[in-house]
mmCIF file of N, CA, C and O in Angstrom:
data_model
loop_
_atom_site.group_PDB
_atom_site.id
_atom_site.type_symbol
_atom_site.label_atom_id
_atom_site.label_comp_id
_atom_site.label_asym_id
_atom_site.label_seq_id
_atom_site.Cartn_x
_atom_site.Cartn_y
_atom_site.Cartn_z
ATOM 1 N N MET A 1 -161.908 -135.727 -88.833
ATOM 2 C CA MET A 1 -162.190 -134.978 -87.633
ATOM 3 C C MET A 1 -160.872 -134.498 -87.032
ATOM 4 O O MET A 1 -159.925 -135.256 -86.923
ATOM 5 N N SER A 2 -160.834 -133.275 -86.651
ATOM 6 C CA SER A 2 -159.635 -132.668 -86.076
ATOM 7 C C SER A 2 -159.439 -133.063 -84.629
ATOM 8 O O SER A 2 -160.382 -133.358 -83.913
ATOM 9 N N VAL A 3 -158.178 -133.050 -84.228
ATOM 10 C CA VAL A 3 -157.853 -133.293 -82.821
ATOM 11 C C VAL A 3 -158.284 -132.082 -81.996
ATOM 12 O O VAL A 3 -158.763 -132.212 -80.882
ATOM 13 N N THR A 4 -158.121 -130.912 -82.578
ATOM 14 C CA THR A 4 -158.524 -129.686 -81.884
ATOM 15 C C THR A 4 -159.607 -128.976 -82.687
ATOM 16 O O THR A 4 -159.785 -129.216 -83.875
ATOM 17 N N LYS A 5 -160.323 -128.085 -82.033
ATOM 18 C CA LYS A 5 -161.342 -127.316 -82.729
ATOM 19 C C LYS A 5 -160.760 -126.046 -83.329
ATOM 20 O O LYS A 5 -161.391 -125.407 -84.145
ATOM 21 N N ASN A 6 -159.569 -125.699 -82.927
ATOM 22 C CA ASN A 6 -158.913 -124.510 -83.441
ATOM 23 C C ASN A 6 -158.310 -124.842 -84.815
ATOM 24 O O ASN A 6 -157.481 -125.742 -84.937
ATOM 25 N N LYS A 7 -158.696 -124.107 -85.853
ATOM 26 C CA LYS A 7 -158.237 -124.393 -87.218
ATOM 27 C C LYS A 7 -156.731 -124.150 -87.382
ATOM 28 O O LYS A 7 -156.060 -124.899 -88.084
ATOM 29 N N ILE A 8 -156.205 -123.150 -86.718
ATOM 30 C CA ILE A 8 -154.777 -122.844 -86.830
ATOM 31 C C ILE A 8 -153.950 -123.969 -86.206
ATOM 32 O O ILE A 8 -152.975 -124.443 -86.792
ATOM 33 N N SER A 9 -154.344 -124.446 -85.037
ATOM 34 C CA SER A 9 -153.623 -125.552 -84.392
ATOM 35 C C SER A 9 -153.699 -126.819 -85.224
ATOM 36 O O SER A 9 -152.723 -127.552 -85.347
ATOM 37 N N SER A 10 -154.860 -127.071 -85.791
ATOM 38 C CA SER A 10 -155.031 -128.244 -86.641
ATOM 39 C C SER A 10 -154.115 -128.168 -87.862
ATOM 40 O O SER A 10 -153.481 -129.155 -88.239
ATOM 41 N N PHE A 11 -154.021 -127.009 -88.482
ATOM 42 C CA PHE A 11 -153.172 -126.817 -89.649
ATOM 43 C C PHE A 11 -151.698 -127.019 -89.286
ATOM 44 O O PHE A 11 -150.957 -127.689 -90.006
ATOM 45 N N ILE A 12 -151.277 -126.469 -88.165
ATOM 46 C CA ILE A 12 -149.888 -126.614 -87.719
ATOM 47 C C ILE A 12 -149.564 -128.076 -87.431
ATOM 48 O O ILE A 12 -148.481 -128.570 -87.775
ATOM 49 N N LEU A 13 -150.472 -128.818 -86.827
ATOM 50 C CA LEU A 13 -150.254 -130.246 -86.571
ATOM 51 C C LEU A 13 -150.140 -131.041 -87.862
ATOM 52 O O LEU A 13 -149.298 -131.938 -87.978
ATOM 53 N N LYS A 14 -150.966 -130.723 -88.857
ATOM 54 C CA LYS A 14 -150.894 -131.421 -90.150
ATOM 55 C C LYS A 14 -149.544 -131.166 -90.833
ATOM 56 O O LYS A 14 -148.908 -132.099 -91.330
ATOM 57 N N ILE A 15 -149.110 -129.905 -90.856
ATOM 58 C CA ILE A 15 -147.832 -129.564 -91.477
ATOM 59 C C ILE A 15 -146.679 -130.257 -90.743
ATOM 60 O O ILE A 15 -145.766 -130.803 -91.362
ATOM 61 N N SER A 16 -146.723 -130.268 -89.427
ATOM 62 C CA SER A 16 -145.669 -130.927 -88.635
ATOM 63 C C SER A 16 -145.613 -132.419 -88.924
ATOM 64 O O SER A 16 -144.531 -132.996 -89.082
ATOM 65 N N PHE A 17 -146.768 -133.059 -89.004
ATOM 66 C CA PHE A 17 -146.817 -134.495 -89.272
ATOM 67 C C PHE A 17 -146.233 -134.816 -90.647
ATOM 68 O O PHE A 17 -145.410 -135.716 -90.790
ATOM 69 N N PHE A 18 -146.644 -134.077 -91.675
ATOM 70 C CA PHE A 18 -146.146 -134.340 -93.018
ATOM 71 C C PHE A 18 -144.659 -134.015 -93.136
ATOM 72 O O PHE A 18 -143.924 -134.715 -93.831
ATOM 73 N N SER A 19 -144.192 -132.986 -92.443
ATOM 74 C CA SER A 19 -142.761 -132.672 -92.443
ATOM 75 C C SER A 19 -141.955 -133.789 -91.797
ATOM 76 O O SER A 19 -140.872 -134.144 -92.269
ATOM 77 N N LEU A 20 -142.477 -134.353 -90.730
ATOM 78 C CA LEU A 20 -141.815 -135.470 -90.059
ATOM 79 C C LEU A 20 -141.722 -136.682 -90.978
ATOM 80 O O LEU A 20 -140.662 -137.311 -91.090
ATOM 81 N N ILE A 21 -142.799 -137.009 -91.662
ATOM 82 C CA ILE A 21 -142.810 -138.154 -92.585
ATOM 83 C C ILE A 21 -141.816 -137.934 -93.725
ATOM 84 O O ILE A 21 -141.024 -138.828 -94.050
ATOM 85 N N ILE A 22 -141.832 -136.765 -94.327
ATOM 86 C CA ILE A 22 -140.912 -136.483 -95.436
ATOM 87 C C ILE A 22 -139.463 -136.498 -94.948
ATOM 88 O O ILE A 22 -138.575 -137.021 -95.625
ATOM 89 N N GLY A 23 -139.213 -135.969 -93.765
ATOM 90 C CA GLY A 23 -137.866 -135.992 -93.200
ATOM 91 C C GLY A 23 -137.358 -137.398 -92.960
ATOM 92 O O GLY A 23 -136.203 -137.718 -93.238
ATOM 93 N N LEU A 24 -138.216 -138.274 -92.448
ATOM 94 C CA LEU A 24 -137.823 -139.670 -92.214
ATOM 95 C C LEU A 24 -137.544 -140.403 -93.523
ATOM 96 O O LEU A 24 -136.588 -141.176 -93.618
ATOM 97 N N ILE A 25 -138.370 -140.162 -94.521
ATOM 98 C CA ILE A 25 -138.145 -140.788 -95.827
ATOM 99 C C ILE A 25 -136.801 -140.323 -96.405
ATOM 100 O O ILE A 25 -136.018 -141.119 -96.910
ATOM 101 N N TYR A 26 -136.517 -139.045 -96.316
ATOM 102 C CA TYR A 26 -135.241 -138.522 -96.827
ATOM 103 C C TYR A 26 -134.065 -139.078 -96.031
ATOM 104 O O TYR A 26 -133.040 -139.452 -96.602
ATOM 105 N N TYR A 27 -134.208 -139.160 -94.710
ATOM 106 C CA TYR A 27 -133.117 -139.635 -93.866
ATOM 107 C C TYR A 27 -132.746 -141.088 -94.182
ATOM 108 O O TYR A 27 -131.580 -141.456 -94.226
ATOM 109 N N TYR A 28 -133.737 -141.937 -94.411
ATOM 110 C CA TYR A 28 -133.474 -143.351 -94.664
ATOM 111 C C TYR A 28 -133.372 -143.684 -96.144
ATOM 112 O O TYR A 28 -133.244 -144.842 -96.509
ATOM 113 N N SER A 29 -133.430 -142.688 -97.001
ATOM 114 C CA SER A 29 -133.336 -142.939 -98.437
ATOM 115 C C SER A 29 -131.869 -142.950 -98.868
ATOM 116 O O SER A 29 -130.959 -142.763 -98.078
ATOM 117 N N GLY A 30 -131.675 -143.107 -100.150
ATOM 118 C CA GLY A 30 -130.325 -143.083 -100.688
ATOM 119 C C GLY A 30 -129.772 -144.473 -100.876
ATOM 120 O O GLY A 30 -130.427 -145.475 -100.610
ATOM 121 N N SER A 31 -128.556 -144.512 -101.351
ATOM 122 C CA SER A 31 -127.927 -145.806 -101.608
ATOM 123 C C SER A 31 -126.607 -145.893 -100.860
ATOM 124 O O SER A 31 -125.991 -144.880 -100.538
ATOM 125 N N HIS A 32 -126.189 -147.104 -100.586
ATOM 126 C CA HIS A 32 -124.949 -147.361 -99.869
ATOM 127 C C HIS A 32 -124.117 -148.368 -100.661
ATOM 128 O O HIS A 32 -123.948 -149.504 -100.233
ATOM 129 N N PRO A 33 -123.621 -147.952 -101.838
ATOM 130 C CA PRO A 33 -122.859 -148.900 -102.645
ATOM 131 C C PRO A 33 -121.506 -149.227 -102.021
ATOM 132 O O PRO A 33 -120.897 -148.408 -101.349
ATOM 133 N N SER A 34 -121.078 -150.456 -102.256
ATOM 134 C CA SER A 34 -119.757 -150.880 -101.804
ATOM 135 C C SER A 34 -119.045 -151.533 -102.985
ATOM 136 O O SER A 34 -119.681 -152.162 -103.830
ATOM 137 N N GLU A 35 -117.754 -151.352 -103.037
ATOM 138 C CA GLU A 35 -116.986 -151.911 -104.150
ATOM 139 C C GLU A 35 -115.511 -151.999 -103.782
ATOM 140 O O GLU A 35 -115.032 -151.286 -102.909
ATOM 141 N N THR A 36 -114.833 -152.913 -104.454
ATOM 142 C CA THR A 36 -113.385 -152.999 -104.350
ATOM 143 C C THR A 36 -112.824 -152.210 -105.522
ATOM 144 O O THR A 36 -113.170 -152.467 -106.670
ATOM 145 N N ALA A 37 -111.998 -151.222 -105.220
ATOM 146 C CA ALA A 37 -111.476 -150.345 -106.262
ATOM 147 C C ALA A 37 -110.050 -149.935 -105.935
ATOM 148 O O ALA A 37 -109.612 -150.002 -104.793
ATOM 149 N N LYS A 38 -109.366 -149.495 -106.964
ATOM 150 C CA LYS A 38 -107.983 -149.042 -106.830
ATOM 151 C C LYS A 38 -107.985 -147.541 -106.517
ATOM 152 O O LYS A 38 -108.697 -146.767 -107.157
ATOM 153 N N LEU A 39 -107.186 -147.150 -105.534
ATOM 154 C CA LEU A 39 -107.043 -145.742 -105.183
ATOM 155 C C LEU A 39 -106.124 -145.079 -106.196
ATOM 156 O O LEU A 39 -104.973 -145.478 -106.364
ATOM 157 N N VAL A 40 -106.610 -144.057 -106.894
ATOM 158 C CA VAL A 40 -105.849 -143.398 -107.942
ATOM 159 C C VAL A 40 -105.188 -142.119 -107.433
ATOM 160 O O VAL A 40 -104.029 -141.851 -107.744
ATOM 161 N N GLU A 41 -105.938 -141.332 -106.626
ATOM 162 C CA GLU A 41 -105.425 -140.036 -106.198
ATOM 163 C C GLU A 41 -106.077 -139.642 -104.873
ATOM 164 O O GLU A 41 -107.222 -139.970 -104.620
ATOM 165 N N VAL A 42 -105.336 -138.927 -104.045
ATOM 166 C CA VAL A 42 -105.850 -138.436 -102.761
ATOM 167 C C VAL A 42 -105.799 -136.915 -102.771
ATOM 168 O O VAL A 42 -104.744 -136.334 -102.998
ATOM 169 N N LYS A 43 -106.936 -136.280 -102.557
ATOM 170 C CA LYS A 43 -107.021 -134.815 -102.454
ATOM 171 C C LYS A 43 -107.424 -134.458 -101.028
ATOM 172 O O LYS A 43 -107.712 -135.324 -100.215
ATOM 173 N N ASP A 44 -107.476 -133.172 -100.731
ATOM 174 C CA ASP A 44 -107.827 -132.724 -99.385
ATOM 175 C C ASP A 44 -109.251 -133.113 -98.984
ATOM 176 O O ASP A 44 -109.498 -133.490 -97.851
ATOM 177 N N ASP A 45 -110.200 -133.015 -99.922
ATOM 178 C CA ASP A 45 -111.590 -133.268 -99.567
ATOM 179 C C ASP A 45 -112.233 -134.453 -100.282
ATOM 180 O O ASP A 45 -113.403 -134.744 -100.071
ATOM 181 N N TYR A 46 -111.495 -135.173 -101.119
ATOM 182 C CA TYR A 46 -112.048 -136.356 -101.771
ATOM 183 C C TYR A 46 -110.940 -137.318 -102.203
ATOM 184 O O TYR A 46 -109.774 -136.960 -102.263
ATOM 185 N N LEU A 47 -111.369 -138.563 -102.485
ATOM 186 C CA LEU A 47 -110.479 -139.593 -103.028
ATOM 187 C C LEU A 47 -110.944 -139.922 -104.432
ATOM 188 O O LEU A 47 -112.146 -139.966 -104.701
ATOM 189 N N VAL A 48 -110.011 -140.176 -105.333
ATOM 190 C CA VAL A 48 -110.344 -140.605 -106.686
ATOM 191 C C VAL A 48 -110.060 -142.095 -106.753
ATOM 192 O O VAL A 48 -108.944 -142.533 -106.457
ATOM 193 N N ILE A 49 -111.099 -142.879 -107.111
ATOM 194 C CA ILE A 49 -110.940 -144.337 -107.198
ATOM 195 C C ILE A 49 -111.296 -144.815 -108.598
ATOM 196 O O ILE A 49 -112.003 -144.132 -109.338
ATOM 197 N N GLN A 50 -110.776 -146.003 -108.943
ATOM 198 C CA GLN A 50 -111.076 -146.614 -110.236
ATOM 199 C C GLN A 50 -111.517 -148.048 -109.990
ATOM 200 O O GLN A 50 -110.733 -148.874 -109.524
ATOM 201 N N SER A 51 -112.778 -148.307 -110.301
ATOM 202 C CA SER A 51 -113.281 -149.666 -110.138
ATOM 203 C C SER A 51 -112.889 -150.502 -111.355
ATOM 204 O O SER A 51 -112.827 -149.993 -112.475
ATOM 205 N N ASP A 52 -112.619 -151.768 -111.141
ATOM 206 C CA ASP A 52 -112.214 -152.696 -112.204
ATOM 207 C C ASP A 52 -111.041 -152.113 -113.001
ATOM 208 O O ASP A 52 -111.102 -151.969 -114.215
ATOM 209 N N ALA A 53 -109.974 -151.789 -112.294
ATOM 210 C CA ALA A 53 -108.832 -151.090 -112.880
ATOM 211 C C ALA A 53 -108.152 -151.879 -113.993
ATOM 212 O O ALA A 53 -107.590 -151.287 -114.912
ATOM 213 N N SER A 54 -108.195 -153.202 -113.949
ATOM 214 C CA SER A 54 -107.522 -154.005 -114.972
ATOM 215 C C SER A 54 -108.173 -153.846 -116.345
ATOM 216 O O SER A 54 -107.523 -154.015 -117.362
ATOM 217 N N ASN A 55 -109.461 -153.508 -116.382
ATOM 218 C CA ASN A 55 -110.173 -153.316 -117.649
ATOM 219 C C ASN A 55 -110.403 -151.842 -117.962
ATOM 220 O O ASN A 55 -111.231 -151.518 -118.804
ATOM 221 N N GLY A 56 -109.693 -150.941 -117.276
ATOM 222 C CA GLY A 56 -109.893 -149.507 -117.514
ATOM 223 C C GLY A 56 -111.268 -149.053 -117.061
ATOM 224 O O GLY A 56 -111.973 -148.371 -117.787
ATOM 225 N N GLY A 57 -111.651 -149.439 -115.854
ATOM 226 C CA GLY A 57 -113.000 -149.182 -115.344
ATOM 227 C C GLY A 57 -113.304 -147.729 -115.042
ATOM 228 O O GLY A 57 -112.513 -146.824 -115.318
ATOM 229 N N GLU A 58 -114.452 -147.544 -114.445
ATOM 230 C CA GLU A 58 -114.991 -146.211 -114.156
ATOM 231 C C GLU A 58 -114.206 -145.501 -113.052
ATOM 232 O O GLU A 58 -113.853 -146.090 -112.046
ATOM 233 N N ILE A 59 -113.968 -144.207 -113.243
ATOM 234 C CA ILE A 59 -113.291 -143.383 -112.241
ATOM 235 C C ILE A 59 -114.342 -142.567 -111.503
ATOM 236 O O ILE A 59 -115.216 -141.969 -112.127
ATOM 237 N N LYS A 60 -114.267 -142.558 -110.157
ATOM 238 C CA LYS A 60 -115.233 -141.838 -109.318
ATOM 239 C C LYS A 60 -114.516 -140.981 -108.304
ATOM 240 O O LYS A 60 -113.395 -141.271 -107.914
ATOM 241 N N LYS A 61 -115.220 -139.949 -107.848
ATOM 242 C CA LYS A 61 -114.757 -139.134 -106.727
ATOM 243 C C LYS A 61 -115.636 -139.479 -105.528
ATOM 244 O O LYS A 61 -116.856 -139.420 -105.615
ATOM 245 N N LEU A 62 -115.013 -139.859 -104.429
ATOM 246 C CA LEU A 62 -115.725 -140.100 -103.180
ATOM 247 C C LEU A 62 -115.272 -139.037 -102.186
ATOM 248 O O LEU A 62 -114.088 -138.942 -101.874
ATOM 249 N N TYR A 63 -116.207 -138.260 -101.695
ATOM 250 C CA TYR A 63 -115.880 -137.134 -100.819
ATOM 251 C C TYR A 63 -115.739 -137.590 -99.370
ATOM 252 O O TYR A 63 -116.375 -138.533 -98.930
ATOM 253 N N ILE A 64 -114.893 -136.894 -98.640
ATOM 254 C CA ILE A 64 -114.607 -137.220 -97.246
ATOM 255 C C ILE A 64 -115.488 -136.351 -96.359
ATOM 256 O O ILE A 64 -115.565 -135.141 -96.546
ATOM 257 N N SER A 65 -116.160 -136.972 -95.397
ATOM 258 C CA SER A 65 -116.982 -136.226 -94.447
ATOM 259 C C SER A 65 -116.402 -136.395 -93.046
ATOM 260 O O SER A 65 -115.445 -137.135 -92.836
ATOM 261 N N SER A 66 -117.000 -135.726 -92.097
ATOM 262 C CA SER A 66 -116.518 -135.826 -90.721
ATOM 263 C C SER A 66 -116.796 -137.205 -90.133
ATOM 264 O O SER A 66 -116.176 -137.605 -89.157
ATOM 265 N N LYS A 67 -117.712 -137.962 -90.740
ATOM 266 C CA LYS A 67 -118.048 -139.300 -90.243
ATOM 267 C C LYS A 67 -117.288 -140.409 -90.961
ATOM 268 O O LYS A 67 -117.462 -141.579 -90.649
ATOM 269 N N SER A 68 -116.461 -140.056 -91.926
ATOM 270 C CA SER A 68 -115.704 -141.057 -92.689
ATOM 271 C C SER A 68 -114.652 -141.726 -91.814
ATOM 272 O O SER A 68 -113.962 -141.063 -91.043
ATOM 273 N N VAL A 69 -114.544 -143.042 -91.955
ATOM 274 C CA VAL A 69 -113.523 -143.817 -91.242
ATOM 275 C C VAL A 69 -112.516 -144.283 -92.292
ATOM 276 O O VAL A 69 -112.805 -145.190 -93.067
ATOM 277 N N ILE A 70 -111.345 -143.628 -92.305
ATOM 278 C CA ILE A 70 -110.356 -143.898 -93.345
ATOM 279 C C ILE A 70 -109.009 -144.212 -92.699
ATOM 280 O O ILE A 70 -108.449 -143.374 -92.000
ATOM 281 N N PRO A 71 -108.477 -145.409 -92.950
ATOM 282 C CA PRO A 71 -107.136 -145.735 -92.446
ATOM 283 C C PRO A 71 -106.073 -145.075 -93.339
ATOM 284 O O PRO A 71 -106.409 -144.499 -94.374
ATOM 285 N N PRO A 72 -104.795 -145.155 -92.974
ATOM 286 C CA PRO A 72 -103.748 -144.646 -93.873
ATOM 287 C C PRO A 72 -103.803 -145.397 -95.208
ATOM 288 O O PRO A 72 -103.878 -146.629 -95.236
ATOM 289 N N LEU A 73 -103.795 -144.662 -96.305
ATOM 290 C CA LEU A 73 -103.966 -145.250 -97.633
ATOM 291 C C LEU A 73 -102.708 -145.102 -98.478
ATOM 292 O O LEU A 73 -101.933 -144.162 -98.301
ATOM 293 N N VAL A 74 -102.541 -146.043 -99.414
ATOM 294 C CA VAL A 74 -101.421 -146.040 -100.355
ATOM 295 C C VAL A 74 -102.000 -145.942 -101.758
ATOM 296 O O VAL A 74 -102.856 -146.745 -102.139
ATOM 297 N N VAL A 75 -101.567 -144.945 -102.526
ATOM 298 C CA VAL A 75 -102.042 -144.775 -103.897
ATOM 299 C C VAL A 75 -101.598 -145.963 -104.736
ATOM 300 O O VAL A 75 -100.455 -146.407 -104.652
ATOM 301 N N GLY A 76 -102.503 -146.505 -105.544
ATOM 302 C CA GLY A 76 -102.210 -147.643 -106.407
ATOM 303 C C GLY A 76 -102.642 -148.977 -105.833
ATOM 304 O O GLY A 76 -102.624 -149.983 -106.526
ATOM 305 N N LYS A 77 -103.037 -149.013 -104.579
ATOM 306 C CA LYS A 77 -103.464 -150.243 -103.931
ATOM 307 C C LYS A 77 -104.988 -150.358 -103.983
ATOM 308 O O LYS A 77 -105.693 -149.357 -103.998
ATOM 309 N N GLU A 78 -105.502 -151.599 -103.983
ATOM 310 C CA GLU A 78 -106.949 -151.812 -103.992
ATOM 311 C C GLU A 78 -107.497 -151.856 -102.570
ATOM 312 O O GLU A 78 -106.893 -152.457 -101.688
ATOM 313 N N TYR A 79 -108.639 -151.206 -102.385
ATOM 314 C CA TYR A 79 -109.317 -151.154 -101.091
ATOM 315 C C TYR A 79 -110.797 -151.445 -101.289
ATOM 316 O O TYR A 79 -111.322 -151.363 -102.408
ATOM 317 N N TYR A 80 -111.459 -151.748 -100.189
ATOM 318 C CA TYR A 80 -112.909 -151.962 -100.181
ATOM 319 C C TYR A 80 -113.549 -150.668 -99.692
ATOM 320 O O TYR A 80 -113.371 -150.279 -98.541
ATOM 321 N N PHE A 81 -114.276 -149.983 -100.572
ATOM 322 C CA PHE A 81 -114.890 -148.695 -100.252
ATOM 323 C C PHE A 81 -116.393 -148.875 -100.061
ATOM 324 O O PHE A 81 -117.054 -149.516 -100.870
ATOM 325 N N VAL A 82 -116.926 -148.294 -98.999
ATOM 326 C CA VAL A 82 -118.374 -148.246 -98.780
ATOM 327 C C VAL A 82 -118.738 -146.768 -98.701
ATOM 328 O O VAL A 82 -118.194 -146.028 -97.888
ATOM 329 N N SER A 83 -119.638 -146.355 -99.584
ATOM 330 C CA SER A 83 -120.001 -144.939 -99.630
ATOM 331 C C SER A 83 -121.476 -144.751 -99.300
ATOM 332 O O SER A 83 -122.236 -145.705 -99.194
ATOM 333 N N ASP A 84 -121.863 -143.510 -99.153
ATOM 334 C CA ASP A 84 -123.227 -143.150 -98.794
ATOM 335 C C ASP A 84 -123.637 -141.986 -99.676
ATOM 336 O O ASP A 84 -122.959 -140.963 -99.704
ATOM 337 N N GLN A 85 -124.731 -142.149 -100.416
ATOM 338 C CA GLN A 85 -125.194 -141.064 -101.274
ATOM 339 C C GLN A 85 -126.702 -140.903 -101.114
ATOM 340 O O GLN A 85 -127.470 -141.794 -101.420
ATOM 341 N N ARG A 86 -127.100 -139.757 -100.635
ATOM 342 C CA ARG A 86 -128.516 -139.418 -100.516
ATOM 343 C C ARG A 86 -128.901 -138.585 -101.732
ATOM 344 O O ARG A 86 -128.056 -138.132 -102.488
ATOM 345 N N TYR A 87 -130.200 -138.378 -101.900
ATOM 346 C CA TYR A 87 -130.676 -137.600 -103.039
ATOM 347 C C TYR A 87 -130.086 -136.199 -103.006
ATOM 348 O O TYR A 87 -130.001 -135.569 -101.974
ATOM 349 N N PHE A 88 -129.671 -135.715 -104.172
ATOM 350 C CA PHE A 88 -129.145 -134.367 -104.371
ATOM 351 C C PHE A 88 -127.857 -134.106 -103.593
ATOM 352 O O PHE A 88 -127.565 -132.969 -103.253
ATOM 353 N N GLN A 89 -127.097 -135.131 -103.275
ATOM 354 C CA GLN A 89 -125.823 -134.954 -102.586
ATOM 355 C C GLN A 89 -124.727 -135.736 -103.300
ATOM 356 O O GLN A 89 -124.999 -136.657 -104.057
ATOM 357 N N ARG A 90 -123.485 -135.368 -103.003
ATOM 358 C CA ARG A 90 -122.346 -136.094 -103.548
ATOM 359 C C ARG A 90 -122.159 -137.391 -102.774
ATOM 360 O O ARG A 90 -122.599 -137.506 -101.640
ATOM 361 N N PRO A 91 -121.482 -138.379 -103.379
ATOM 362 C CA PRO A 91 -121.191 -139.615 -102.633
ATOM 363 C C PRO A 91 -120.107 -139.387 -101.581
ATOM 364 O O PRO A 91 -119.041 -138.870 -101.897
ATOM 365 N N TYR A 92 -120.398 -139.742 -100.362
ATOM 366 C CA TYR A 92 -119.453 -139.601 -99.259
ATOM 367 C C TYR A 92 -118.978 -140.971 -98.797
ATOM 368 O O TYR A 92 -119.730 -141.941 -98.842
ATOM 369 N N ILE A 93 -117.740 -141.035 -98.329
ATOM 370 C CA ILE A 93 -117.158 -142.288 -97.849
ATOM 371 C C ILE A 93 -117.699 -142.588 -96.462
ATOM 372 O O ILE A 93 -117.687 -141.719 -95.599
ATOM 373 N N ARG A 94 -118.194 -143.808 -96.281
ATOM 374 C CA ARG A 94 -118.570 -144.241 -94.923
ATOM 375 C C ARG A 94 -117.365 -144.848 -94.245
ATOM 376 O O ARG A 94 -117.006 -144.494 -93.146
ATOM 377 N N PHE A 95 -116.743 -145.841 -94.926
ATOM 378 C CA PHE A 95 -115.504 -146.410 -94.396
ATOM 379 C C PHE A 95 -114.729 -147.095 -95.507
ATOM 380 O O PHE A 95 -115.256 -147.382 -96.575
ATOM 381 N N VAL A 96 -113.443 -147.345 -95.230
ATOM 382 C CA VAL A 96 -112.530 -147.997 -96.171
ATOM 383 C C VAL A 96 -111.839 -149.131 -95.418
ATOM 384 O O VAL A 96 -111.423 -148.967 -94.278
ATOM 385 N N GLU A 97 -111.737 -150.291 -96.083
ATOM 386 C CA GLU A 97 -111.040 -151.447 -95.496
ATOM 387 C C GLU A 97 -109.981 -151.934 -96.471
ATOM 388 O O GLU A 97 -110.118 -151.763 -97.687
ATOM 389 N N ASP A 98 -108.960 -152.570 -95.938
ATOM 390 C CA ASP A 98 -107.925 -153.186 -96.794
ATOM 391 C C ASP A 98 -108.464 -154.379 -97.523
ATOM 392 O O ASP A 98 -109.274 -155.091 -97.103
#
């Protein structure tokens, strides 16, 4: 049963409700991986890190956003990186700790 008798208003309410649900799912989705890794290179818009550097581990690019909290960094030193990656987006840095 519709909230309103007007079919157009009912349709608009249904679309709005489903858009809200999908938006909330997208907003709270994604992963927030954290790792201790060695800083390999610093670029203008991203950092290159290497996890498990002693065993020749994986190299990743973590992009810098306006919400990133990054202290002054030294290339070659290990840091604790926490990133944020939502569906269909690049991994962005949330914060970095010594």
